[in-house]
Amino acid sequence: MEKNSTQINIFLLQGFPGLMDLKVLLFIVLLLTYIVTVVENVLIISLIKANHELCKPMYFFLGQLSFIEVWYISVIVPKLLANFIAEDRSISFAGCMTQLYFFSSFLCTECVLLSAMAYDRYVAICQPLRYLFIMTYQMCICLIALSWFTGFTVSLIKISFISQLEFCGSHVINHFFCDVSPVLNLACTDMSVAEMVDFVLALFILLVPLSITVVSYLLIITTILRIPTTQSKKKAFSTCASHLTVVVIFFSATLFMYARPKKISSYDMNKLVSAVYTIVTPMLNPFVYCLRNQGLKRAFKKALSVKITLSEVSRTIPSLQM
């Protein structure tokens, strides 16, 4: 497409203009949130890698989810932190499209991965005798590869249409990162095709995984209700309660933001919801899984006890040499 002479090459991220008086406090809170999120997700990955007890499909998927969320939050928060302390809150057109692409890719990948995790729980609870036969290592690899391929391909198609638009009006993005709706609001050429493609792909990448997840849990609930003893019902439900909690939070926020036409105003509510699934959710997910998952809790206690033992030994050896 031939570029107009007024084509914008630099955008300005507006962020949270009403909270600039609290920018130091917000910077500290966001920095601590980012550090905690990265550390706890890396800890989960390390626990899964180091413990043979956790060499199961459920934890294999969980490790992938933690890996995604480390990068997911890293696409948004470092730039947001820089904007709090820097006078210049600008971002280049290429930088904006890059941030939008990777953010969208990780978001779409997580959608598909959550549905794969729901399918795993369905097989474990509804077809326990066939679980090891169905959820083989090769099957897990295929589901994970499908998640990454679908997420990045869908995002590539979306961004290829958005990046071809011309932006020649206001250069202020009314958001704290480059998201689809605020960016589309700045376009000064016909965006109907780009908007429709993005809307259709958003519905596809959200509703298909969500449908798989909903059907899986309906079958899971039906199976659990048929279990005769209350204790067995609680045990069966406990294996998927943490995943169900994460699914409800994630899809509630993403459906609110993306399962609708994109040329909308970015109100403060939009920014708040965006903050929930880009910053808060990645931090809370490890807590949800660790608090509700007995395997992870045992692995963490084991790792902690080994560290304490090694610390005591290291203090004892010098005293014996004296």
CSV table of C-alpha atoms in Angstrom, one decimal:
chain,number,residue,atom,x,y,z
A,1,MET,CA,0.0,0.0,0.0
A,2,GLU,CA,1.3,3.5,-0.8
A,3,LYS,CA,2.1,5.4,2.3
A,4,ASN,CA,0.7,8.9,2.9
A,5,SER,CA,3.1,11.7,3.8
A,6,THR,CA,1.5,12.1,7.2
A,7,GLN,CA,1.9,8.5,8.1
A,8,ILE,CA,2.7,8.2,11.8
A,9,ASN,CA,5.9,6.3,12.7
A,10,ILE,CA,5.8,7.1,16.4
A,11,PHE,CA,3.0,6.4,18.9
A,12,LEU,CA,2.6,7.8,22.4
A,13,LEU,CA,1.3,5.4,25.1
A,14,GLN,CA,-1.0,7.4,27.3
A,15,GLY,CA,-1.0,4.8,30.2
A,16,PHE,CA,-2.8,6.0,33.3
A,17,PRO,CA,-2.8,9.8,33.2
A,18,GLY,CA,-5.0,10.1,36.2
A,19,LEU,CA,-2.6,8.2,38.4
A,20,MET,CA,0.6,10.1,37.6
A,21,ASP,CA,0.8,11.5,41.1
A,22,LEU,CA,1.2,7.9,42.3
A,23,LYS,CA,3.7,6.9,39.6
A,24,VAL,CA,6.5,6.0,42.1
A,25,LEU,CA,4.1,3.8,44.2
A,26,LEU,CA,2.7,2.2,41.0
A,27,PHE,CA,6.3,1.6,39.7
A,28,ILE,CA,7.2,-0.2,42.9
A,29,VAL,CA,4.0,-2.3,43.0
A,30,LEU,CA,4.4,-3.2,39.3
A,31,LEU,CA,8.1,-4.1,39.7
A,32,LEU,CA,7.4,-6.3,42.7
A,33,THR,CA,4.5,-7.9,40.8
A,34,TYR,CA,6.7,-8.6,37.8
A,35,ILE,CA,9.5,-10.1,39.9
A,36,VAL,CA,7.1,-12.2,41.9
A,37,THR,CA,5.3,-13.5,38.7
A,38,VAL,CA,8.6,-14.4,37.0
A,39,VAL,CA,10.1,-16.1,40.1
A,40,GLU,CA,7.0,-18.1,41.0
A,41,ASN,CA,6.5,-19.3,37.4
A,42,VAL,CA,10.2,-20.2,37.0
A,43,LEU,CA,9.9,-22.0,40.3
A,44,ILE,CA,7.0,-24.1,39.0
A,45,ILE,CA,8.9,-25.0,35.9
A,46,SER,CA,12.0,-25.9,37.9
A,47,LEU,CA,9.9,-28.1,40.3
A,48,ILE,CA,8.3,-29.9,37.4
A,49,LYS,CA,11.7,-30.5,35.7
A,50,ALA,CA,13.4,-31.7,38.9
A,51,ASN,CA,10.7,-34.1,40.3
A,52,HIS,CA,10.1,-37.4,38.7
A,53,GLU,CA,6.7,-37.6,40.6
A,54,LEU,CA,5.6,-34.7,38.4
A,55,CYS,CA,6.4,-36.3,35.1
A,56,LYS,CA,2.8,-36.5,34.1
A,57,PRO,CA,0.8,-34.8,31.3
A,58,MET,CA,-1.0,-32.4,33.7
A,59,TYR,CA,2.3,-31.0,35.0
A,60,PHE,CA,3.8,-31.0,31.5
A,61,PHE,CA,1.0,-28.7,30.4
A,62,LEU,CA,1.3,-26.6,33.6
A,63,GLY,CA,5.0,-26.1,32.9
A,64,GLN,CA,4.2,-24.9,29.4
A,65,LEU,CA,1.5,-22.5,30.9
A,66,SER,CA,4.1,-21.1,33.3
A,67,PHE,CA,6.6,-20.7,30.5
A,68,ILE,CA,4.0,-18.8,28.4
A,69,GLU,CA,3.1,-16.5,31.2
A,70,VAL,CA,6.7,-15.5,31.9
A,71,TRP,CA,6.9,-14.2,28.3
A,72,TYR,CA,3.3,-13.0,28.3
A,73,ILE,CA,3.9,-10.5,31.2
A,74,SER,CA,7.4,-9.7,29.9
A,75,VAL,CA,5.9,-8.3,26.7
A,76,ILE,CA,3.9,-5.7,28.6
A,77,VAL,CA,5.3,-4.8,32.0
A,78,PRO,CA,9.0,-3.8,31.3
A,79,LYS,CA,7.8,-1.1,28.8
A,80,LEU,CA,5.1,0.0,31.3
A,81,LEU,CA,7.7,0.3,34.0
A,82,ALA,CA,9.9,2.3,31.7
A,83,ASN,CA,7.0,4.7,30.9
A,84,PHE,CA,6.5,5.4,34.6
A,85,ILE,CA,10.0,6.6,35.1
A,86,ALA,CA,10.8,8.1,31.7
A,87,GLU,CA,9.6,11.4,30.3
A,88,ASP,CA,9.4,9.8,26.8
A,89,ARG,CA,6.5,7.4,26.6
A,90,SER,CA,6.8,6.9,22.9
A,91,ILE,CA,7.0,3.6,21.0
A,92,SER,CA,7.8,3.2,17.3
A,93,PHE,CA,5.4,1.8,14.8
A,94,ALA,CA,7.6,-1.3,14.4
A,95,GLY,CA,7.9,-1.6,18.2
A,96,CYS,CA,4.1,-1.3,18.6
A,97,MET,CA,3.4,-3.9,16.0
A,98,THR,CA,6.0,-6.2,17.5
A,99,GLN,CA,4.5,-5.8,21.0
A,100,LEU,CA,1.0,-6.4,19.7
A,101,TYR,CA,2.1,-9.5,17.7
A,102,PHE,CA,3.8,-11.2,20.6
A,103,PHE,CA,1.2,-10.2,23.1
A,104,SER,CA,-1.5,-11.6,20.8
A,105,SER,CA,0.5,-14.7,20.1
A,106,PHE,CA,1.0,-15.6,23.7
A,107,LEU,CA,-2.7,-14.8,24.5
A,108,CYS,CA,-3.9,-17.0,21.7
A,109,THR,CA,-1.5,-19.8,22.6
A,110,GLU,CA,-2.7,-19.8,26.2
A,111,CYS,CA,-6.3,-20.0,25.0
A,112,VAL,CA,-5.6,-23.2,23.1
A,113,LEU,CA,-3.3,-24.6,25.8
A,114,LEU,CA,-6.0,-24.2,28.5
A,115,SER,CA,-8.4,-26.2,26.3
A,116,ALA,CA,-5.8,-28.9,25.9
A,117,MET,CA,-5.4,-29.0,29.7
A,118,ALA,CA,-9.2,-29.3,30.0
A,119,TYR,CA,-9.1,-32.3,27.6
A,120,ASP,CA,-6.4,-33.9,29.7
A,121,ARG,CA,-8.5,-33.6,32.8
A,122,TYR,CA,-11.5,-35.0,30.9
A,123,VAL,CA,-9.5,-38.1,29.9
A,124,ALA,CA,-8.1,-38.5,33.5
A,125,ILE,CA,-11.5,-38.4,35.2
A,126,CYS,CA,-13.9,-39.8,32.5
A,127,GLN,CA,-11.6,-42.4,31.0
A,128,PRO,CA,-9.0,-43.2,33.7
A,129,LEU,CA,-8.2,-46.8,32.4
A,130,ARG,CA,-7.3,-45.4,29.0
A,131,TYR,CA,-5.5,-42.3,30.3
A,132,LEU,CA,-1.9,-43.5,29.9
A,133,PHE,CA,-2.8,-44.9,26.4
A,134,ILE,CA,-4.4,-41.7,25.2
A,135,MET,CA,-2.2,-39.0,26.9
A,136,THR,CA,1.1,-40.3,25.7
A,137,TYR,CA,4.2,-38.2,25.5
A,138,GLN,CA,3.7,-37.9,21.8
A,139,MET,CA,0.1,-36.8,22.3
A,140,CYS,CA,1.2,-34.1,24.8
A,141,ILE,CA,3.9,-32.8,22.4
A,142,CYS,CA,1.3,-32.6,19.5
A,143,LEU,CA,-1.2,-30.7,21.7
A,144,ILE,CA,1.5,-28.2,22.8
A,145,ALA,CA,2.8,-27.8,19.3
A,146,LEU,CA,-0.8,-27.2,18.1
A,147,SER,CA,-1.2,-24.5,20.8
A,148,TRP,CA,1.9,-22.6,19.8
A,149,PHE,CA,1.3,-23.0,16.0
A,150,THR,CA,-2.3,-21.9,16.2
A,151,GLY,CA,-1.5,-19.0,18.5
A,152,PHE,CA,1.3,-17.5,16.5
A,153,THR,CA,-0.4,-18.1,13.1
A,154,VAL,CA,-3.6,-16.5,14.1
A,155,SER,CA,-1.7,-13.5,15.5
A,156,LEU,CA,0.4,-13.2,12.4
A,157,ILE,CA,-2.7,-13.0,10.2
A,158,LYS,CA,-4.3,-10.4,12.5
A,159,ILE,CA,-1.1,-8.2,12.6
A,160,SER,CA,-0.5,-8.5,8.8
A,161,PHE,CA,-3.9,-6.7,8.2
A,162,ILE,CA,-3.5,-4.2,11.0
A,163,SER,CA,0.1,-3.2,10.0
A,164,GLN,CA,-1.1,-2.3,6.5
A,165,LEU,CA,-3.4,0.4,7.7
A,166,GLU,CA,-2.3,4.1,7.6
A,167,PHE,CA,-2.2,6.0,10.9
A,168,CYS,CA,-2.1,9.7,10.2
A,169,GLY,CA,-4.3,11.4,12.8
A,170,SER,CA,-3.7,11.4,16.5
A,171,HIS,CA,-0.6,9.4,17.6
A,172,VAL,CA,-1.7,8.9,21.2
A,173,ILE,CA,-2.7,5.3,22.1
A,174,ASN,CA,-5.2,5.5,24.9
A,175,HIS,CA,-3.8,2.4,26.7
A,176,PHE,CA,-0.8,1.3,28.6
A,177,PHE,CA,0.3,-1.0,25.8
A,178,CYS,CA,-0.3,-1.6,22.1
A,179,ASP,CA,-3.6,-3.5,22.0
A,180,VAL,CA,-5.9,-4.0,19.0
A,181,SER,CA,-8.7,-1.7,19.9
A,182,PRO,CA,-6.7,1.4,20.8
A,183,VAL,CA,-4.5,1.0,17.7
A,184,LEU,CA,-7.4,0.6,15.4
A,185,ASN,CA,-9.0,3.7,16.8
A,186,LEU,CA,-6.0,5.7,15.3
A,187,ALA,CA,-6.3,4.4,11.8
A,188,CYS,CA,-7.3,7.0,9.2
A,189,THR,CA,-8.0,4.6,6.3
A,190,ASP,CA,-10.8,2.1,5.7
A,191,MET,CA,-10.3,-0.6,8.4
A,192,SER,CA,-13.4,-2.6,7.8
A,193,VAL,CA,-11.5,-5.6,6.4
A,194,ALA,CA,-8.8,-5.5,9.2
A,195,GLU,CA,-11.5,-5.1,11.8
A,196,MET,CA,-13.6,-8.0,10.5
A,197,VAL,CA,-10.6,-10.3,10.2
A,198,ASP,CA,-9.6,-9.5,13.7
A,199,PHE,CA,-13.1,-10.0,15.1
A,200,VAL,CA,-13.6,-13.3,13.3
A,201,LEU,CA,-10.2,-14.6,14.4
A,202,ALA,CA,-10.8,-13.4,18.0
A,203,LEU,CA,-14.1,-15.4,18.0
A,204,PHE,CA,-12.4,-18.4,16.6
A,205,ILE,CA,-9.4,-18.4,19.0
A,206,LEU,CA,-11.6,-17.8,22.0
A,207,LEU,CA,-14.9,-19.7,21.3
A,208,VAL,CA,-13.4,-22.9,19.9
A,209,PRO,CA,-11.0,-23.5,22.9
A,210,LEU,CA,-13.8,-22.3,25.2
A,211,SER,CA,-16.3,-24.8,23.7
A,212,ILE,CA,-13.8,-27.7,24.1
A,213,THR,CA,-13.2,-26.6,27.7
A,214,VAL,CA,-16.9,-26.3,28.5
A,215,VAL,CA,-17.8,-29.6,27.0
A,216,SER,CA,-14.9,-31.3,28.8
A,217,TYR,CA,-16.1,-29.9,32.1
A,218,LEU,CA,-19.7,-30.8,31.5
A,219,LEU,CA,-18.6,-34.4,31.0
A,220,ILE,CA,-16.3,-34.2,34.0
A,221,ILE,CA,-19.1,-33.0,36.2
A,222,THR,CA,-21.5,-35.6,34.9
A,223,THR,CA,-18.9,-38.3,35.7
A,224,ILE,CA,-18.1,-36.9,39.2
A,225,LEU,CA,-21.8,-36.8,40.1
A,226,ARG,CA,-22.0,-40.6,39.3
A,227,ILE,CA,-19.2,-41.4,41.8
A,228,PRO,CA,-20.9,-43.0,44.8
A,229,THR,CA,-18.8,-41.7,47.7
A,230,THR,CA,-18.5,-38.0,48.7
A,231,GLN,CA,-14.8,-38.4,49.5
A,232,SER,CA,-14.1,-39.8,46.0
A,233,LYS,CA,-16.1,-36.9,44.5
A,234,LYS,CA,-14.0,-34.4,46.3
A,235,LYS,CA,-10.8,-36.1,45.3
A,236,ALA,CA,-11.8,-36.2,41.6
A,237,PHE,CA,-12.9,-32.6,41.6
A,238,SER,CA,-9.7,-31.4,43.4
A,239,THR,CA,-7.6,-32.6,40.4
A,240,CYS,CA,-9.3,-30.0,38.1
A,241,ALA,CA,-10.4,-27.3,40.5
A,242,SER,CA,-7.3,-25.1,40.1
A,243,HIS,CA,-7.5,-25.3,36.3
A,244,LEU,CA,-11.2,-24.5,36.3
A,245,THR,CA,-10.5,-21.4,38.4
A,246,VAL,CA,-7.8,-20.2,36.0
A,247,VAL,CA,-10.1,-20.9,33.0
A,248,VAL,CA,-13.0,-18.8,34.5
A,249,ILE,CA,-10.7,-15.8,35.2
A,250,PHE,CA,-8.9,-15.9,31.9
A,251,PHE,CA,-11.9,-16.4,29.6
A,252,SER,CA,-14.1,-14.0,31.4
A,253,ALA,CA,-11.6,-11.2,30.9
A,254,THR,CA,-10.6,-12.1,27.3
A,255,LEU,CA,-14.2,-12.5,26.2
A,256,PHE,CA,-15.1,-9.1,27.6
A,257,MET,CA,-12.2,-7.5,25.8
A,258,TYR,CA,-12.0,-9.3,22.4
A,259,ALA,CA,-15.2,-11.1,21.5
A,260,ARG,CA,-16.7,-7.9,20.1
A,261,PRO,CA,-15.9,-5.4,17.2
A,262,LYS,CA,-12.6,-3.7,17.9
A,263,LYS,CA,-13.2,0.0,17.0
A,264,ILE,CA,-14.3,1.0,20.5
A,265,SER,CA,-13.2,3.6,22.9
A,266,SER,CA,-10.6,2.6,25.5
A,267,TYR,CA,-12.3,3.5,28.7
A,268,ASP,CA,-10.7,3.1,32.1
A,269,MET,CA,-12.7,-0.1,32.5
A,270,ASN,CA,-11.0,-1.6,29.5
A,271,LYS,CA,-7.6,-0.7,31.0
A,272,LEU,CA,-8.6,-2.2,34.3
A,273,VAL,CA,-9.7,-5.5,32.7
A,274,SER,CA,-6.6,-5.5,30.6
A,275,ALA,CA,-4.5,-5.1,33.7
A,276,VAL,CA,-6.3,-8.1,35.3
A,277,TYR,CA,-5.4,-10.6,32.5
A,278,THR,CA,-2.0,-9.1,31.6
A,279,ILE,CA,-0.6,-8.5,35.1
A,280,VAL,CA,-2.7,-9.9,37.9
A,281,THR,CA,-3.7,-13.2,36.4
A,282,PRO,CA,-0.1,-14.4,35.5
A,283,MET,CA,0.8,-13.6,39.2
A,284,LEU,CA,-2.2,-15.4,40.7
A,285,ASN,CA,-2.2,-18.5,38.5
A,286,PRO,CA,0.8,-20.1,40.3
A,287,PHE,CA,-0.7,-19.5,43.7
A,288,VAL,CA,-4.0,-21.1,42.5
A,289,TYR,CA,-2.2,-24.2,41.2
A,290,CYS,CA,0.2,-24.5,44.2
A,291,LEU,CA,-2.6,-24.0,46.8
A,292,ARG,CA,-4.9,-26.6,45.2
A,293,ASN,CA,-2.5,-29.1,43.8
A,294,GLN,CA,-1.1,-31.7,46.2
A,295,GLY,CA,1.6,-32.8,43.9
A,296,LEU,CA,3.1,-29.3,43.6
A,297,LYS,CA,2.8,-28.7,47.3
A,298,ARG,CA,4.7,-31.9,48.1
A,299,ALA,CA,7.4,-31.1,45.5
A,300,PHE,CA,7.8,-27.6,47.0
A,301,LYS,CA,8.0,-28.9,50.6
A,302,LYS,CA,10.5,-31.5,49.5
A,303,ALA,CA,12.7,-28.9,47.7
A,304,LEU,CA,12.4,-26.6,50.7
A,305,SER,CA,13.4,-29.4,53.1
A,306,VAL,CA,16.4,-30.3,50.9
A,307,LYS,CA,17.5,-26.6,50.9
A,308,ILE,CA,17.2,-26.4,54.7
A,309,THR,CA,19.2,-29.6,55.1
A,310,LEU,CA,22.0,-28.4,52.8
A,311,SER,CA,22.1,-25.1,54.6
A,312,GLU,CA,22.4,-26.8,58.0
A,313,VAL,CA,25.2,-29.1,56.6
A,314,SER,CA,27.1,-26.2,55.2
A,315,ARG,CA,27.0,-24.5,58.6
A,316,THR,CA,28.0,-27.7,60.4
A,317,ILE,CA,31.1,-28.6,58.3
A,318,PRO,CA,33.1,-25.4,59.3
A,319,SER,CA,32.4,-26.0,63.0
A,320,LEU,CA,33.7,-29.6,62.7
A,321,GLN,CA,36.9,-28.4,61.1
A,322,MET,CA,37.7,-26.1,64.0
